[in-house]
Tab-separated table of C-alpha atoms in Angstrom:
chain	number	residue	atom	x	y	z
B	1	GLU	CA	-7.764	10.314	-10.338
B	2	ILE	CA	-7.955	6.694	-11.473
B	3	VAL	CA	-10.726	4.827	-9.843
B	4	MET	CA	-10.039	1.209	-8.823
B	5	THR	CA	-13.000	-1.087	-8.370
B	6	GLN	CA	-13.006	-4.688	-7.206
B	7	SER	CA	-15.718	-7.399	-7.488
B	8	PRO	CA	-17.026	-9.040	-5.451
B	9	ALA	CA	-16.804	-7.327	-2.273
B	10	THR	CA	-16.837	-10.836	-0.543
B	11	LEU	CA	-15.935	-14.473	-2.064
B	12	SER	CA	-17.093	-17.820	-0.104
B	13	VAL	CA	-14.706	-20.212	-1.331
B	14	SER	CA	-14.054	-24.005	-0.196
B	15	PRO	CA	-10.481	-24.886	0.407
B	16	GLY	CA	-9.098	-26.554	-2.738
B	17	GLU	CA	-11.619	-24.511	-5.208
B	18	ARG	CA	-10.470	-21.869	-7.388
B	19	ALA	CA	-11.072	-18.131	-6.552
B	20	THR	CA	-11.233	-15.387	-9.096
B	21	LEU	CA	-10.696	-11.722	-8.090
B	22	SER	CA	-11.685	-8.630	-10.199
B	23	CYS	CA	-10.247	-5.192	-10.714
B	24	ARG	CA	-11.487	-2.863	-12.904
B	25	ALA	CA	-10.034	0.700	-13.449
B	26	SER	CA	-11.437	3.943	-14.336
B	27	GLN	CA	-8.952	4.582	-17.441
B	28	SER	CA	-6.179	2.698	-18.472
B	29	VAL	CA	-3.152	1.717	-16.288
B	30	SER	CA	-1.600	-0.434	-18.950
B	31	ASP	CA	0.080	-2.925	-16.602
B	32	ASN	CA	0.621	-0.892	-13.585
B	33	LEU	CA	-1.158	-2.930	-11.576
B	34	ALA	CA	-0.428	-4.894	-8.347
B	35	TRP	CA	-2.350	-6.863	-6.081
B	36	TYR	CA	-1.542	-7.538	-2.349
B	37	GLN	CA	-2.637	-10.073	0.629
B	38	GLN	CA	-3.395	-8.537	3.896
B	39	LYS	CA	-4.772	-10.959	6.826
B	40	PRO	CA	-6.081	-9.361	10.054
B	41	GLY	CA	-3.517	-7.672	12.417
B	42	GLN	CA	-0.738	-7.751	9.375
B	43	ALA	CA	0.670	-5.514	7.391
B	44	PRO	CA	-0.420	-5.905	3.121
B	45	ARG	CA	2.178	-7.979	1.469
B	46	LEU	CA	2.922	-7.808	-2.200
B	47	LEU	CA	1.975	-10.831	-4.585
B	48	ILE	CA	1.740	-9.737	-8.022
B	49	SER	CA	3.573	-6.573	-9.566
B	50	GLY	CA	3.363	-5.749	-13.361
B	51	ALA	CA	-0.332	-7.490	-13.621
B	52	SER	CA	0.944	-10.585	-13.919
B	53	THR	CA	4.584	-11.241	-12.129
B	54	ARG	CA	4.951	-12.964	-8.731
B	55	ALA	CA	6.626	-11.303	-6.031
B	56	THR	CA	9.529	-12.874	-4.332
B	57	GLY	CA	8.450	-16.039	-2.641
B	58	ILE	CA	4.682	-16.083	-3.655
B	59	PRO	CA	3.395	-19.558	-4.280
B	60	ALA	CA	2.460	-20.652	-8.051
B	61	ARG	CA	-1.069	-20.959	-7.574
B	62	PHE	CA	-1.454	-17.178	-7.537
B	63	SER	CA	-1.756	-15.697	-11.046
B	64	GLY	CA	-2.409	-12.497	-12.304
B	65	SER	CA	-3.685	-11.362	-15.764
B	66	GLY	CA	-5.147	-8.232	-17.797
B	67	SER	CA	-4.084	-5.099	-19.097
B	68	GLY	CA	-5.765	-1.653	-19.682
B	69	THR	CA	-8.675	-1.648	-17.572
B	70	GLU	CA	-9.536	-5.203	-16.715
B	71	PHE	CA	-7.268	-7.485	-14.486
B	72	THR	CA	-8.196	-10.828	-12.623
B	73	LEU	CA	-6.153	-12.332	-9.789
B	74	THR	CA	-6.912	-15.909	-9.486
B	75	ILE	CA	-6.120	-18.325	-6.849
B	76	SER	CA	-5.790	-21.966	-8.217
B	77	SER	CA	-6.418	-24.294	-5.306
B	78	LEU	CA	-7.393	-21.955	-2.077
B	79	GLN	CA	-5.288	-23.173	0.950
B	80	SER	CA	-6.317	-21.956	4.675
B	81	GLU	CA	-3.549	-19.230	4.801
B	82	ASP	CA	-4.891	-18.033	1.724
B	83	PHE	CA	-8.148	-16.548	3.503
B	84	ALA	CA	-7.470	-12.702	3.384
B	85	VAL	CA	-8.723	-9.385	2.057
B	86	TYR	CA	-7.114	-8.917	-1.133
B	87	TYR	CA	-6.297	-5.104	-2.674
B	88	CYS	CA	-5.583	-4.031	-6.636
B	89	GLN	CA	-3.771	-0.996	-6.926
B	90	GLN	CA	-2.628	1.262	-10.031
B	91	TYR	CA	0.853	3.094	-10.234
B	92	ASN	CA	0.646	3.994	-13.662
B	93	THR	CA	-0.984	7.640	-13.411
B	94	TRP	CA	0.316	9.173	-9.859
B	95	PRO	CA	-0.229	11.219	-7.713
B	96	PRO	CA	-2.578	9.844	-6.055
B	97	TRP	CA	-1.614	6.165	-6.173
B	98	THR	CA	-5.186	4.225	-5.943
B	99	PHE	CA	-6.308	1.283	-4.363
B	100	GLY	CA	-9.386	-0.783	-5.035
B	101	GLN	CA	-12.025	-1.426	-2.386
B	102	GLY	CA	-10.377	-4.621	-1.463
B	103	THR	CA	-12.501	-8.335	-1.983
B	104	LYS	CA	-12.367	-10.521	1.087
B	105	VAL	CA	-12.085	-13.995	0.523
B	106	GLU	CA	-13.455	-16.275	3.274
B	107	ILE	CA	-14.306	-19.800	3.879
B	108	LYS	CA	-17.343	-21.340	2.488
J	1	GLU	CA	16.480	-9.052	5.966
J	2	VAL	CA	14.760	-5.841	4.361
J	3	GLN	CA	12.482	-4.305	7.004
J	4	LEU	CA	10.806	-0.845	7.737
J	5	LEU	CA	9.712	-0.181	11.427
J	6	GLU	CA	7.482	2.280	12.161
J	7	SER	CA	7.342	4.447	15.215
J	8	GLY	CA	5.781	7.821	17.053
J	9	GLY	CA	2.035	6.552	16.633
J	10	GLY	CA	-0.303	7.506	19.801
J	11	LEU	CA	-3.511	9.324	20.893
J	12	VAL	CA	-3.742	13.158	20.310
J	13	GLN	CA	-6.666	15.477	20.495
J	14	PRO	CA	-8.017	16.821	17.334
J	15	GLY	CA	-5.769	20.117	16.210
J	16	GLY	CA	-2.717	18.270	17.699
J	17	SER	CA	0.221	17.061	16.376
J	18	LEU	CA	2.590	13.934	15.326
J	19	ARG	CA	5.593	12.828	13.880
J	20	LEU	CA	5.775	9.466	12.784
J	21	SER	CA	8.735	7.690	11.860
J	22	CYS	CA	9.988	4.701	9.569
J	23	ALA	CA	13.723	3.454	10.005
J	24	ALA	CA	14.698	1.287	6.989
J	25	SER	CA	17.336	-1.631	7.532
J	26	GLY	CA	18.799	-4.445	5.029
J	27	PHE	CA	18.520	-2.282	1.843
J	28	THR	CA	20.213	0.761	0.318
J	29	PHE	CA	17.659	3.400	1.537
J	30	ARG	CA	18.901	6.305	-0.380
J	31	THR	CA	18.439	4.703	-3.752
J	32	TYR	CA	14.226	3.864	-2.958
J	33	ALA	CA	11.416	6.163	-3.074
J	34	ILE	CA	9.095	5.630	-0.243
J	35	SER	CA	5.727	6.263	0.801
J	36	TRP	CA	3.126	6.170	3.810
J	37	VAL	CA	-0.194	4.373	3.209
J	38	ARG	CA	-2.945	4.628	6.117
J	39	GLN	CA	-5.797	2.232	7.136
J	40	ALA	CA	-9.000	3.768	9.124
J	41	PRO	CA	-10.051	1.006	11.208
J	42	GLY	CA	-12.444	-1.557	9.367
J	43	LYS	CA	-11.448	0.128	5.918
J	44	GLY	CA	-9.389	-0.041	3.142
J	45	LEU	CA	-6.089	0.947	2.117
J	46	GLU	CA	-5.252	4.889	1.275
J	47	TRP	CA	-2.427	6.045	-0.190
J	48	VAL	CA	-1.080	9.837	1.984
J	49	SER	CA	2.200	10.608	0.767
J	50	SER	CA	5.116	9.765	-1.305
J	51	ILE	CA	8.864	11.064	-1.454
J	52	SER	CA	11.684	10.270	-4.086
J	53	SER	CA	14.997	9.126	-3.257
J	54	SER	CA	16.767	12.656	-2.676
J	55	GLY	CA	13.521	14.151	-1.354
J	56	GLY	CA	13.248	16.586	-3.818
J	57	ASN	CA	9.839	15.539	-4.740
J	58	THR	CA	7.140	14.932	-2.802
J	59	TYR	CA	3.212	14.534	-3.294
J	60	TYR	CA	0.348	14.507	-0.991
J	61	ALA	CA	-3.164	13.274	-1.000
J	62	ASP	CA	-5.797	15.782	-1.118
J	63	SER	CA	-6.715	14.689	2.464
J	64	VAL	CA	-3.861	16.032	3.857
J	65	LYS	CA	-2.089	18.603	1.955
J	66	GLY	CA	-0.935	21.732	3.668
J	67	ARG	CA	-1.379	19.733	7.176
J	68	PHE	CA	1.270	16.836	6.657
J	69	THR	CA	5.092	17.246	5.594
J	70	ILE	CA	6.759	14.068	4.302
J	71	SER	CA	10.719	14.157	4.604
J	72	ARG	CA	13.649	11.937	4.726
J	73	ASP	CA	17.118	11.683	6.509
J	74	ASN	CA	19.154	9.207	4.210
J	75	SER	CA	22.289	9.598	6.568
J	76	LYS	CA	19.970	8.041	9.308
J	77	ASN	CA	18.135	5.892	6.929
J	78	THR	CA	14.734	7.382	8.042
J	79	LEU	CA	11.506	8.447	6.752
J	80	TYR	CA	9.208	10.982	8.565
J	81	LEU	CA	5.835	12.240	8.627
J	82	GLN	CA	4.936	15.438	10.233
J	83	MET	CA	1.207	15.380	10.811
J	84	ASN	CA	-0.585	18.708	11.987
J	85	SER	CA	-4.017	20.108	12.409
J	86	LEU	CA	-5.084	16.240	13.215
J	87	ARG	CA	-8.765	15.603	12.599
J	88	ALA	CA	-10.646	12.304	13.702
J	89	ASP	CA	-10.708	11.057	10.276
J	90	ASP	CA	-6.768	10.675	10.325
J	91	THR	CA	-7.116	7.896	12.656
J	92	ALA	CA	-5.498	5.086	11.495
J	93	VAL	CA	-2.803	2.814	11.304
J	94	TYR	CA	0.035	4.402	9.160
J	95	TYR	CA	2.322	2.223	7.017
J	96	CYS	CA	5.620	2.836	5.180
J	97	THR	CA	6.202	1.217	1.985
J	98	LYS	CA	9.064	1.401	-0.472
J	99	ASP	CA	8.861	1.247	-4.218
J	100	ALA	CA	10.430	-2.088	-5.519
J	101	HIS	CA	12.478	-0.372	-8.071
J	102	SER	CA	15.759	0.990	-7.198
J	103	SER	CA	15.741	3.782	-9.442
J	104	GLY	CA	14.534	6.580	-6.808
J	105	TRP	CA	11.417	7.226	-8.444
J	106	PHE	CA	8.386	6.064	-8.351
J	107	ARG	CA	8.258	3.104	-11.067
J	108	ASP	CA	6.591	0.189	-9.252
J	109	ALA	CA	4.556	-1.431	-7.023
J	110	PHE	CA	4.894	-1.063	-3.221
J	111	ASP	CA	6.957	-4.492	-2.356
J	112	ILE	CA	8.118	-4.051	1.263
J	113	TRP	CA	5.612	-2.513	4.223
J	114	GLY	CA	6.339	-1.931	7.639
J	115	GLN	CA	4.119	-3.152	10.581
J	116	GLY	CA	2.219	-0.089	10.712
J	117	THR	CA	1.956	2.694	13.702
J	118	VAL	CA	-1.520	3.461	15.139
J	119	VAL	CA	-2.568	7.057	15.261
J	120	THR	CA	-5.655	7.872	17.331
J	121	VAL	CA	-7.404	11.457	16.999
J	122	SER	CA	-9.480	11.755	19.744
J	123	SER	CA	-10.610	13.948	22.886
């Protein structure tokens, strides 16, 4: 089973600042890595797939990078609606499909 | 509009059973692999089970293997999860979600999610 580890657990950022979230896989997942955003009481929403491809309707301030075992989600200028929990997920080697434990982005 | 709508959740006693449904609309259901993902209260996302477009291939997390059964009826555009021998640690919001690729196999991320249905296992 591939273990996904996200850091930090909580990120405190001021509106307008950049946020950088990390995700590490216990073995290579190539670029088969997705990022999801989840707000309280809502279902997850796909942001990024293929490590760096934004999903339909996702603003350009969200960008993903990395391959193999190290990945990054960057939010270039945080908006109020971006405060949420973010999960990475690998879909390279399954079953199981595995998620990171999440990074909460909170208002500083 | 592409939609997934779960139903069937509720309160059940330990050892009991429940069947969840997920009704799909707005896309060609029979050409997509579909999965169940759950989220325990205050916790992260946990993959539960997946099924290929034809229903011929199914996969389960170790935590539910032998107790849960995933199935689909492509004529009704509906996915199911039969849950037996329920335990307290099965308490969660259960989401159905589709693979982004229309190959019918598991090739991509989960692009569309339902709103979830709550399962509570308690005496």
